[in-house]
PDB file of C-alpha atoms in Angstrom:
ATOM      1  CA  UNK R  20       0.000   0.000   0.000  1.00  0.00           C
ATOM      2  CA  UNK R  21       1.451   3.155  -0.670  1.00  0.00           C
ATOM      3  CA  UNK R  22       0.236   6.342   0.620  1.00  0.00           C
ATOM      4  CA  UNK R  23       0.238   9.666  -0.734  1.00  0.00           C
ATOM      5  CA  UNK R  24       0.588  13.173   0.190  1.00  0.00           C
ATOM      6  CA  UNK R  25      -0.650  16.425  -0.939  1.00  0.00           C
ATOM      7  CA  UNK R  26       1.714  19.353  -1.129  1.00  0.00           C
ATOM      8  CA  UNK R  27       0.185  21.278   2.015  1.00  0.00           C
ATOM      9  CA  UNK R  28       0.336  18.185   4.334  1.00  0.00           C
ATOM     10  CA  UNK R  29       3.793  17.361   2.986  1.00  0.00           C
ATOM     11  CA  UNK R  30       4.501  21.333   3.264  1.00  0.00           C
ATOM     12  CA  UNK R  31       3.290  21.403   6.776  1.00  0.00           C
ATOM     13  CA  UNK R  32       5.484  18.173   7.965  1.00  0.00           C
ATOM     14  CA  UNK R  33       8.723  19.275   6.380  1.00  0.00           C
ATOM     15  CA  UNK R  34       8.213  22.778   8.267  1.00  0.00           C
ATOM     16  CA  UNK R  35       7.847  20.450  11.475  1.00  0.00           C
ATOM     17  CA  UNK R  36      10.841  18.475  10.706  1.00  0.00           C
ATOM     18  CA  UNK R  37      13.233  21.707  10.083  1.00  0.00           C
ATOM     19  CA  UNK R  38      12.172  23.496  13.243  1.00  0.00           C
ATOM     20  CA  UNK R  39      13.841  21.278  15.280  1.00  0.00           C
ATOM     21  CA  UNK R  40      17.006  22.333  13.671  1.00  0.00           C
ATOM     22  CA  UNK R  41      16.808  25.689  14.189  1.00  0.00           C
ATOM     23  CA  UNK R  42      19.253  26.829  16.359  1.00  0.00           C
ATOM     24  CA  UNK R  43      18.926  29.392  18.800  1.00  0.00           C
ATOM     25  CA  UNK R  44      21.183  31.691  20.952  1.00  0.00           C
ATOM     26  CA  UNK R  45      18.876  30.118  24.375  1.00  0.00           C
ATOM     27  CA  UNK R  46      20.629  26.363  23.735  1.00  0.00           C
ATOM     28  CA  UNK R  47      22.919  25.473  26.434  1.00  0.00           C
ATOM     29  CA  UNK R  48      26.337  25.558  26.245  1.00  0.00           C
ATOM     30  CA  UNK R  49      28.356  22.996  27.361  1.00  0.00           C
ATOM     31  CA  UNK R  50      29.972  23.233  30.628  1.00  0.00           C
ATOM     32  CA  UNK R  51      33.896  24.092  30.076  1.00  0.00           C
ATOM     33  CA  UNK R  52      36.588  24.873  32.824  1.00  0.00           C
ATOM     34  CA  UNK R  53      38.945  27.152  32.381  1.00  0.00           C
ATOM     35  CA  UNK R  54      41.482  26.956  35.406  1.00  0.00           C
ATOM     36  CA  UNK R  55      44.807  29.356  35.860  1.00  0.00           C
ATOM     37  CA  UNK R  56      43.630  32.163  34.048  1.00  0.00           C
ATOM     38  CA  UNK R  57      43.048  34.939  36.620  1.00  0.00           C
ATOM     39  CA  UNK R  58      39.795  37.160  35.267  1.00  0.00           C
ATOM     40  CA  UNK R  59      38.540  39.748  36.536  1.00  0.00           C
ATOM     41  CA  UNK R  60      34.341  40.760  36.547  1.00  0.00           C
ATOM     42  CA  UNK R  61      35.039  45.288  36.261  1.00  0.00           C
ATOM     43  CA  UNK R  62      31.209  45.982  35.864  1.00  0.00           C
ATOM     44  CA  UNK R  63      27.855  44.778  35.534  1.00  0.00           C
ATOM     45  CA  UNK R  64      25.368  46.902  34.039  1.00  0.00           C
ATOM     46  CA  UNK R  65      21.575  47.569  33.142  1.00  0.00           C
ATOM     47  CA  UNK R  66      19.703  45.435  35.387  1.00  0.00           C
ATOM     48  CA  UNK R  67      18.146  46.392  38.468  1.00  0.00           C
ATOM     49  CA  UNK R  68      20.497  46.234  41.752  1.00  0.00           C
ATOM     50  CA  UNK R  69      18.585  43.134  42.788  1.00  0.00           C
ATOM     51  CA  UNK R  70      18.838  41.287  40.096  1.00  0.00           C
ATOM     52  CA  UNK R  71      22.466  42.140  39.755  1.00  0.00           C
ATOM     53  CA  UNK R  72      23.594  41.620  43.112  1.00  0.00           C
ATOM     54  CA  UNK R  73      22.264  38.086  42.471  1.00  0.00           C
ATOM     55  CA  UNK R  74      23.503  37.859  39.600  1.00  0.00           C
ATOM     56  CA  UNK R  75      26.938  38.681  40.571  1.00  0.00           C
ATOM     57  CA  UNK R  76      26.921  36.124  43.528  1.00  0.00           C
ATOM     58  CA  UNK R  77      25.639  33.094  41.131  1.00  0.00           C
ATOM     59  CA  UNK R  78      28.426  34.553  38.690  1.00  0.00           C
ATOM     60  CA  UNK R  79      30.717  34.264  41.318  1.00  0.00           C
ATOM     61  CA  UNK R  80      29.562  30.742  42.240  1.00  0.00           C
ATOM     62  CA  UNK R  81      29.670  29.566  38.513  1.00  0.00           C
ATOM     63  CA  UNK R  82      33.079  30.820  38.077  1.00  0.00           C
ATOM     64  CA  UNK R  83      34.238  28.377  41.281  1.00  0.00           C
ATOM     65  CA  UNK R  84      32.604  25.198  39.602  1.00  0.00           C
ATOM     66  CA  UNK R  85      34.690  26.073  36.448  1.00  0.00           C
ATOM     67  CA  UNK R  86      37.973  26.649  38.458  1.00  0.00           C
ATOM     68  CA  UNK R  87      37.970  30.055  36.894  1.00  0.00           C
ATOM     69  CA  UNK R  88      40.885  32.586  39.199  1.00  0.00           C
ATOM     70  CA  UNK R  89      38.095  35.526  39.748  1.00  0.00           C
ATOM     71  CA  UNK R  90      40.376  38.326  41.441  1.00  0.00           C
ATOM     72  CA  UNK R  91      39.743  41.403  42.478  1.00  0.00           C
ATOM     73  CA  UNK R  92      39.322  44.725  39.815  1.00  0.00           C
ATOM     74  CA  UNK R  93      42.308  46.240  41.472  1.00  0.00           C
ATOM     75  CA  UNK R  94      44.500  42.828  41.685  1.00  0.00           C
ATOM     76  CA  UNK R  95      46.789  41.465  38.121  1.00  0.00           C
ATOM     77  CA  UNK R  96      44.739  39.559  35.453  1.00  0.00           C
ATOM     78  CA  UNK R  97      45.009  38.451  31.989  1.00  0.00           C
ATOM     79  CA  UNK R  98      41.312  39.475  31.051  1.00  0.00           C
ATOM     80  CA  UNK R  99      38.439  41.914  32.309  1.00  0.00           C
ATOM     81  CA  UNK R 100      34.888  41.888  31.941  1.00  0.00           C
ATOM     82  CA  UNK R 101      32.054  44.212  31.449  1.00  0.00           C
ATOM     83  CA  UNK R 102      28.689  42.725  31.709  1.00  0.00           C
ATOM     84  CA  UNK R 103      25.474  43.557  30.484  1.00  0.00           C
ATOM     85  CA  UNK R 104      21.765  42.732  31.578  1.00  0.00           C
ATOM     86  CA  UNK R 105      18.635  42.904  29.786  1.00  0.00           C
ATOM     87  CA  UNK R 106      14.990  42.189  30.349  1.00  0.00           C
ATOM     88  CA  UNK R 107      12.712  41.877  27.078  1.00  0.00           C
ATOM     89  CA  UNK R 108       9.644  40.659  26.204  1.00  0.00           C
ATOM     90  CA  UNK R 109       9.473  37.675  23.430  1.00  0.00           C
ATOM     91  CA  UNK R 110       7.345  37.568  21.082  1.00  0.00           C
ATOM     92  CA  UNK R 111       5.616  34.659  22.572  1.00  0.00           C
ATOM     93  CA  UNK R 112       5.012  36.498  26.005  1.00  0.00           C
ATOM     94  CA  UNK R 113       8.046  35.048  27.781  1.00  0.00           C
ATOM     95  CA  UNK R 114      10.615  37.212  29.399  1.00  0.00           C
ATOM     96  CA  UNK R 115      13.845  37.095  27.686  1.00  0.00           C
ATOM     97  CA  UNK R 116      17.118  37.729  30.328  1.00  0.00           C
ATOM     98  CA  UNK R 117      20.105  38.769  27.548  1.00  0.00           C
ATOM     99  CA  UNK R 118      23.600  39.071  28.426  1.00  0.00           C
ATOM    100  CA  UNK R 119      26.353  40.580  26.387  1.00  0.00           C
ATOM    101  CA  UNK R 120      30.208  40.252  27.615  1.00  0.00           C
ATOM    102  CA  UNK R 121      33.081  42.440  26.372  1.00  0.00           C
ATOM    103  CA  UNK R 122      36.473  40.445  27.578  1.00  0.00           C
ATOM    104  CA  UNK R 123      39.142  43.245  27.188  1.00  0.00           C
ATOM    105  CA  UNK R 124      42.859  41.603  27.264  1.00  0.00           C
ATOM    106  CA  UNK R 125      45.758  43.106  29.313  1.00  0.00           C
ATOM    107  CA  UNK R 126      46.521  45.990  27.211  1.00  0.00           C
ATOM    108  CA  UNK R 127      42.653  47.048  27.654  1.00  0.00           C
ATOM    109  CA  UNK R 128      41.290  46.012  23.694  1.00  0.00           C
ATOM    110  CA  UNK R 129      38.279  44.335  23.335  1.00  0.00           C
ATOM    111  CA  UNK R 130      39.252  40.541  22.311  1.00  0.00           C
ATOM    112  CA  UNK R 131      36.077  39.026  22.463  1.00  0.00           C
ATOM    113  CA  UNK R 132      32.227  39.821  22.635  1.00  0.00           C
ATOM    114  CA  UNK R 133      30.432  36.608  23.887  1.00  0.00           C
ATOM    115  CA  UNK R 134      26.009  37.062  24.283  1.00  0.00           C
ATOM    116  CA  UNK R 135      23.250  35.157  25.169  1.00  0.00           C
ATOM    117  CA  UNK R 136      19.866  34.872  26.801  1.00  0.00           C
ATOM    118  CA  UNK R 137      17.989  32.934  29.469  1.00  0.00           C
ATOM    119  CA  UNK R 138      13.899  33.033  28.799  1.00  0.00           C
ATOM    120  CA  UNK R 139      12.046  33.532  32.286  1.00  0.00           C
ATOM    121  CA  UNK R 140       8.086  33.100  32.401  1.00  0.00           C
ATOM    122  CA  UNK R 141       5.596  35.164  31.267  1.00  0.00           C
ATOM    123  CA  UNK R 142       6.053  38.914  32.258  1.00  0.00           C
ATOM    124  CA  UNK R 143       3.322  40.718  34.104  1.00  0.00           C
ATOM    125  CA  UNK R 144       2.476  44.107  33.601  1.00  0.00           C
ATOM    126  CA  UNK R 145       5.297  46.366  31.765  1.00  0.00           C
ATOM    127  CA  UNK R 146       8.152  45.939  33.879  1.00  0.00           C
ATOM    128  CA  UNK R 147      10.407  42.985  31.955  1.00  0.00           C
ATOM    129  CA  UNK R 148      12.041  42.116  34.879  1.00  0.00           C
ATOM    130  CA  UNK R 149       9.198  41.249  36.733  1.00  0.00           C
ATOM    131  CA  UNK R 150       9.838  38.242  34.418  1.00  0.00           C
ATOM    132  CA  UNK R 151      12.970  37.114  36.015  1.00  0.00           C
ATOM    133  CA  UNK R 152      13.090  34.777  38.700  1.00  0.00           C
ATOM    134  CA  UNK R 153      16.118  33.258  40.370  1.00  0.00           C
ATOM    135  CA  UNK R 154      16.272  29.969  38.204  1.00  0.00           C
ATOM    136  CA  UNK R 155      16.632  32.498  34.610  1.00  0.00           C
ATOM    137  CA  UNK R 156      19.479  34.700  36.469  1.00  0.00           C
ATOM    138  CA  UNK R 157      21.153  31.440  37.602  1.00  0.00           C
ATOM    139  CA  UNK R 158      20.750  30.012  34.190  1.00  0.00           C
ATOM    140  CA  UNK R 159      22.317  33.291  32.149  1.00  0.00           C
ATOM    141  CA  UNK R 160      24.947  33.393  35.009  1.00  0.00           C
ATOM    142  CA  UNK R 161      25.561  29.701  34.317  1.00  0.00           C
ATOM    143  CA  UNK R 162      25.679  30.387  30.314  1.00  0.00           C
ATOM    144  CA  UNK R 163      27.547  33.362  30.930  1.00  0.00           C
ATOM    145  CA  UNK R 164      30.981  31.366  32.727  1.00  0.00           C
ATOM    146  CA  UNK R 165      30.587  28.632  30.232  1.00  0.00           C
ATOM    147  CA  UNK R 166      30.906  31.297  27.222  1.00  0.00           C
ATOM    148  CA  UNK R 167      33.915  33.159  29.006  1.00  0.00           C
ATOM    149  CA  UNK R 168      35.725  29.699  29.976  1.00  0.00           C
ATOM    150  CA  UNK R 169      34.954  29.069  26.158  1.00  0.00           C
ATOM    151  CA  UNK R 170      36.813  32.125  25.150  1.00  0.00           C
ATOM    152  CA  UNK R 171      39.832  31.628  27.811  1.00  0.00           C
ATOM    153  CA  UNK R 172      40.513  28.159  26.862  1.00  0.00           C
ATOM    154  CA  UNK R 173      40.587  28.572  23.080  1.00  0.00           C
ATOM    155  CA  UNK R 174      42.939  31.959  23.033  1.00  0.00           C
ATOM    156  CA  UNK R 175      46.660  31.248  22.126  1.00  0.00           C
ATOM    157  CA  UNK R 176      47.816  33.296  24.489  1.00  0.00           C
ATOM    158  CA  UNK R 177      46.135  31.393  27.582  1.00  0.00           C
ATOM    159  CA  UNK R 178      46.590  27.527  25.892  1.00  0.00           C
ATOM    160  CA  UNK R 179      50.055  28.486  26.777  1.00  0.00           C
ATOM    161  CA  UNK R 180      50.093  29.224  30.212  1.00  0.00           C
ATOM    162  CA  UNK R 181      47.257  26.563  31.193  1.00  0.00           C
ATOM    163  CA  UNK R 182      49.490  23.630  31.292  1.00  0.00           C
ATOM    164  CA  UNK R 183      52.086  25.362  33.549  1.00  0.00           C
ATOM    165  CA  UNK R 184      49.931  26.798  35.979  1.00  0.00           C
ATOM    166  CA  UNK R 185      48.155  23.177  37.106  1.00  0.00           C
ATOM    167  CA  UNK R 186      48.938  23.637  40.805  1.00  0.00           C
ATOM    168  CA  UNK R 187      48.116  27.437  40.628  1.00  0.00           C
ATOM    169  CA  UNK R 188      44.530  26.099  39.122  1.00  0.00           C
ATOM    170  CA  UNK R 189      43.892  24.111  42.341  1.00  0.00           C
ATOM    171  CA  UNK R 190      44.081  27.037  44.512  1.00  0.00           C
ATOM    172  CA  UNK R 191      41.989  29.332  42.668  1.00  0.00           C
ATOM    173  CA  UNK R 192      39.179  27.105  42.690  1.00  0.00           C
ATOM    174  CA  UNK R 193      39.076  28.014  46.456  1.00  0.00           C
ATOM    175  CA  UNK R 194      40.008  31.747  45.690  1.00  0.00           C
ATOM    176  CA  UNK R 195      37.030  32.245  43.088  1.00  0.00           C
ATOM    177  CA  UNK R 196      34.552  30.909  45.647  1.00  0.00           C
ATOM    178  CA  UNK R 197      35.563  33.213  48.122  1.00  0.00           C
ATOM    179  CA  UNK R 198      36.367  36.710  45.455  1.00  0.00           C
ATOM    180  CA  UNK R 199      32.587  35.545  44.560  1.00  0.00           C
ATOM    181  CA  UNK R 200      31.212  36.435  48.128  1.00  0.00           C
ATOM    182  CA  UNK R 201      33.157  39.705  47.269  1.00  0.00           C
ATOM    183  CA  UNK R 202      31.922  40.572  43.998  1.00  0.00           C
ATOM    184  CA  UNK R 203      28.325  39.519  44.833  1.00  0.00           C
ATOM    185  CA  UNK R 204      28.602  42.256  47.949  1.00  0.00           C
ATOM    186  CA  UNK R 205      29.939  45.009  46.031  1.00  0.00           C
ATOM    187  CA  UNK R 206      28.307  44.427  42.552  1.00  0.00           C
ATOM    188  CA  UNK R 207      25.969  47.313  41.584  1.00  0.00           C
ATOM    189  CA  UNK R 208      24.427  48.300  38.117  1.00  0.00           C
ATOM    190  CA  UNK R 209      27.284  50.136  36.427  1.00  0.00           C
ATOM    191  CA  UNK R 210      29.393  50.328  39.301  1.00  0.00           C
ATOM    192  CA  UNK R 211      33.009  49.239  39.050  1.00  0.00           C
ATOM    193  CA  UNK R 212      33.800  45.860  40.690  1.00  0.00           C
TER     194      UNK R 212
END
């Protein structure tokens, strides 16, 4: 028996089929460590204080589980970031929580942009980032380390030093958890860190 179908059924499965291929800037990343490679977190900006002070603390937290060296604004390290937060409606009536990250190297260029966004539930009323609950900040902070890490691992300049600096990597796993309880107090929207 074979069966037959008409172009708008046939039409309407193929679309089916190729939307699961779409890919998105909300996929998760995969987790990557990047240990030995002291970073440090100069700003955070655009969000409300709340959401950034939590922000900052779960950054803080998801640079420990990476190994990540998070030191201080005012201490030595081979990269700085400037983050940005942003609450947005989707078109399907989620709330949207974008980040954008400009790591500048040691001589203060920009060597790499890295974005993404966490989608929160429905938004009530007109405020965005009434939208945002702790799980979508955790989430974007989550994403956030995993893109940076990406970056740090991949540049030249860092593959080099990574292998040498093995023991250094085991104590700033215990350093980033405890610069995080730092950042997360002194984080403010476009404050320096």
């Amino acid at each position: 028996m074979i069966i037959r179908f008409s172009g708008p059924v046939l039409g309407a499965a193929t679309a089916l089929a190729l939307a699961g291929c779409q890919e998105t800037t909300t996929a998760a990343r995969p987790r990557v460590d990047a240990p030995g490679v002291p970073v440090s977190v100069q700003s955070i900006s655009g969000a409300p204080d709340s959401v950034t002070t939590r922000f900052a603390g779960l950054l803080g937290e998801a640079a420990a589980e990476r190994r990540m060296e998070i030191v201080p604004g005012d201490k030595p390290a081979r990269f700085r970031v400037r983050g940005y937060l942003t609450a947005q409606p989707t078109e399907d009536g989620q709330t949207a929580l974008a980040f954008v990250w400009d790591v500048y190297d040691e001589s203060k260029k920009r060597a790499q942009r890295v974005q993404g966004e966490s989608l929160g539930r429905r938004g009530g009323g007109s405020d965005p980032w009434s939208g945002i609950d702790q799980t979508v900040v955790a989430k974007a902070a989550a994403e956030s380390m995993d893109a940076i890490a990406s970056f740090l691992v991949t540049t030249p300049a860092v593959g080099a030093v990574l292998p040498a600096d093995k023991a250094k990597a085991a104590e700033a796993s215990g350093a980033a958890a405890g610069n995080a309880a730092k950042t997360a107090g002194t984080a403010t929207s476009g404050r320096r860190l």
